XYZ file of C-alpha atoms in Angstrom:
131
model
C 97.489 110.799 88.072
C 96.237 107.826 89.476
C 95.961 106.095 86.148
C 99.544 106.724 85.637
C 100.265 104.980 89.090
C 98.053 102.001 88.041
C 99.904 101.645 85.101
C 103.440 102.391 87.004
C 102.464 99.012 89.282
C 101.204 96.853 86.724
C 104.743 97.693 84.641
C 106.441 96.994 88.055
C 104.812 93.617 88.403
C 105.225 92.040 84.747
C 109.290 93.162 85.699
C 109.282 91.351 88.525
C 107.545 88.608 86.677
C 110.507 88.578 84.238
C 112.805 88.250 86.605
C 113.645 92.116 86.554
C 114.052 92.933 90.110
C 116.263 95.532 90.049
C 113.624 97.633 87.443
C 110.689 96.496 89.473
C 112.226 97.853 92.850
C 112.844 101.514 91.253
C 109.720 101.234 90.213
C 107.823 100.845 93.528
C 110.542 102.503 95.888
C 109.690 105.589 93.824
C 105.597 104.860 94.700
C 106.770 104.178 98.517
C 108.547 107.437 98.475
C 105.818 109.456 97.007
C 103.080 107.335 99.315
C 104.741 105.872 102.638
C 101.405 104.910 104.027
C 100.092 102.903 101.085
C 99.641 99.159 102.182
C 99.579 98.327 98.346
C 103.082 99.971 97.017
C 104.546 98.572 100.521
C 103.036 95.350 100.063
C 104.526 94.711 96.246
C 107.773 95.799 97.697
C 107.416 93.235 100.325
C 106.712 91.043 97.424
C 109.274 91.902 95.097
C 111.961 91.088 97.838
C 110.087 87.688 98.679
C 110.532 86.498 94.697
C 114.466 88.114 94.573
C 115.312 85.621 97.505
C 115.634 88.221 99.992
C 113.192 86.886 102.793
C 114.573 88.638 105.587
C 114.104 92.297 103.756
C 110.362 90.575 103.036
C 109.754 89.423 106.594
C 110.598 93.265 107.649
C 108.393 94.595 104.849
C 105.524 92.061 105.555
C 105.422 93.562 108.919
C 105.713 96.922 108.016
C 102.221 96.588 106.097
C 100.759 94.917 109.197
C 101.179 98.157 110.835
C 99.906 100.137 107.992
C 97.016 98.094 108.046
C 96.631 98.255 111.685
C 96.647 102.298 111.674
C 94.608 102.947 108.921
C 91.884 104.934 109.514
C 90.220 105.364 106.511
C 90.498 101.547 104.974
C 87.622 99.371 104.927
C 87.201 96.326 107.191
C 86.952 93.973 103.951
C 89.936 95.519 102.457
C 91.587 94.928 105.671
C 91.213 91.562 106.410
C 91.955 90.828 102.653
C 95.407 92.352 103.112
C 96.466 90.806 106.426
C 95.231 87.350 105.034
C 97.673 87.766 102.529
C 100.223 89.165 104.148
C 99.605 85.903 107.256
C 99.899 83.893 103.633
C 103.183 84.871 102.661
C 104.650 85.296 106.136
C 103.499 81.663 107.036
C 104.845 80.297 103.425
C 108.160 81.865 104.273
C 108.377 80.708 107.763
C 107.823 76.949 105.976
C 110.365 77.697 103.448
C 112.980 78.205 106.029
C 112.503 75.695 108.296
C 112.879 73.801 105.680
C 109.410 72.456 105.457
C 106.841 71.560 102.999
C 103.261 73.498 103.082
C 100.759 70.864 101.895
C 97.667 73.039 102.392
C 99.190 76.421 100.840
C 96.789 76.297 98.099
C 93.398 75.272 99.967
C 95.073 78.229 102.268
C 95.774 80.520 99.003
C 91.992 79.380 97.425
C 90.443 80.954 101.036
C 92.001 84.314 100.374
C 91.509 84.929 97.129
C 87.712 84.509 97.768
C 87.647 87.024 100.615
C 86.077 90.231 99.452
C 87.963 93.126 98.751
C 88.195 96.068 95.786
C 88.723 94.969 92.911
C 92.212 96.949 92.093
C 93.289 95.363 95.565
C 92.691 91.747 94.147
C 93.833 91.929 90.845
C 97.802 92.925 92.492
C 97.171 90.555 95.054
C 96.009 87.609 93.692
C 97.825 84.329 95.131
C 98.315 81.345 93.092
C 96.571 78.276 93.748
C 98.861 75.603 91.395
């Protein structure tokens, strides 16, 4: 079952990728429905609204998986500060973007998270570009 999830959010992000939002969103709403509490499906939704434009719906997600992070119980510390580094990433890109602001360190900043230890399954959704 969880192979068929795995392959549900990899098919989710090459959509999104493509520019297929709408798809991609099904996709993961569906995972969020099934699994409210996971930091990952809420954290690609988060995502998916950042690349569709919709920062405001992102900003609300973003913080939504700071509190899932917060509460979890039963996530490691590594995994932990791997997800709130990246969700501190995109919150702080998005605060430059409208402000209207360039970022000039965003990928020295996007270079220290992606070398912060974490699972592997976490790091190959989350990986943050660097160019």
């Amino acid at each position: 079952m969880k192979l068929l999830r795995n392959y549900q959010i990899f098919r989710a992000q090459r959509l999104a990728a493509k520019g297929d939002f709408i798809t991609a969103r099904s996709i993961t709403n569906a995972l969020v429905a099934k699994f409210p509490r996971s930091v990952g499906y809420n954290l690609f939704n988060a995502d998916i609204d950042l690349f569709a434009g919709d920062t405001t719906s992102a900003l609300d997600r973003y913080e939504i998986c700071k509190e899932l992070v917060e509460v979890s119980s039963e996530m490691s510390f590594r995994n932990k500060r791997f997800y709130n580094a990246y969700i501190n990433f995109r919150q702080i890109a998005i605060d430059h973007h409208l402000a209207g602001h360039e970022w000039p360190e965003w990928s020295e900043f996007a270079m220290l998270v992606n070398v912060l230890d974490a699972d592997r399954n976490i790091k190959n959704l989350f990986l943050l570009p660097t160019k």
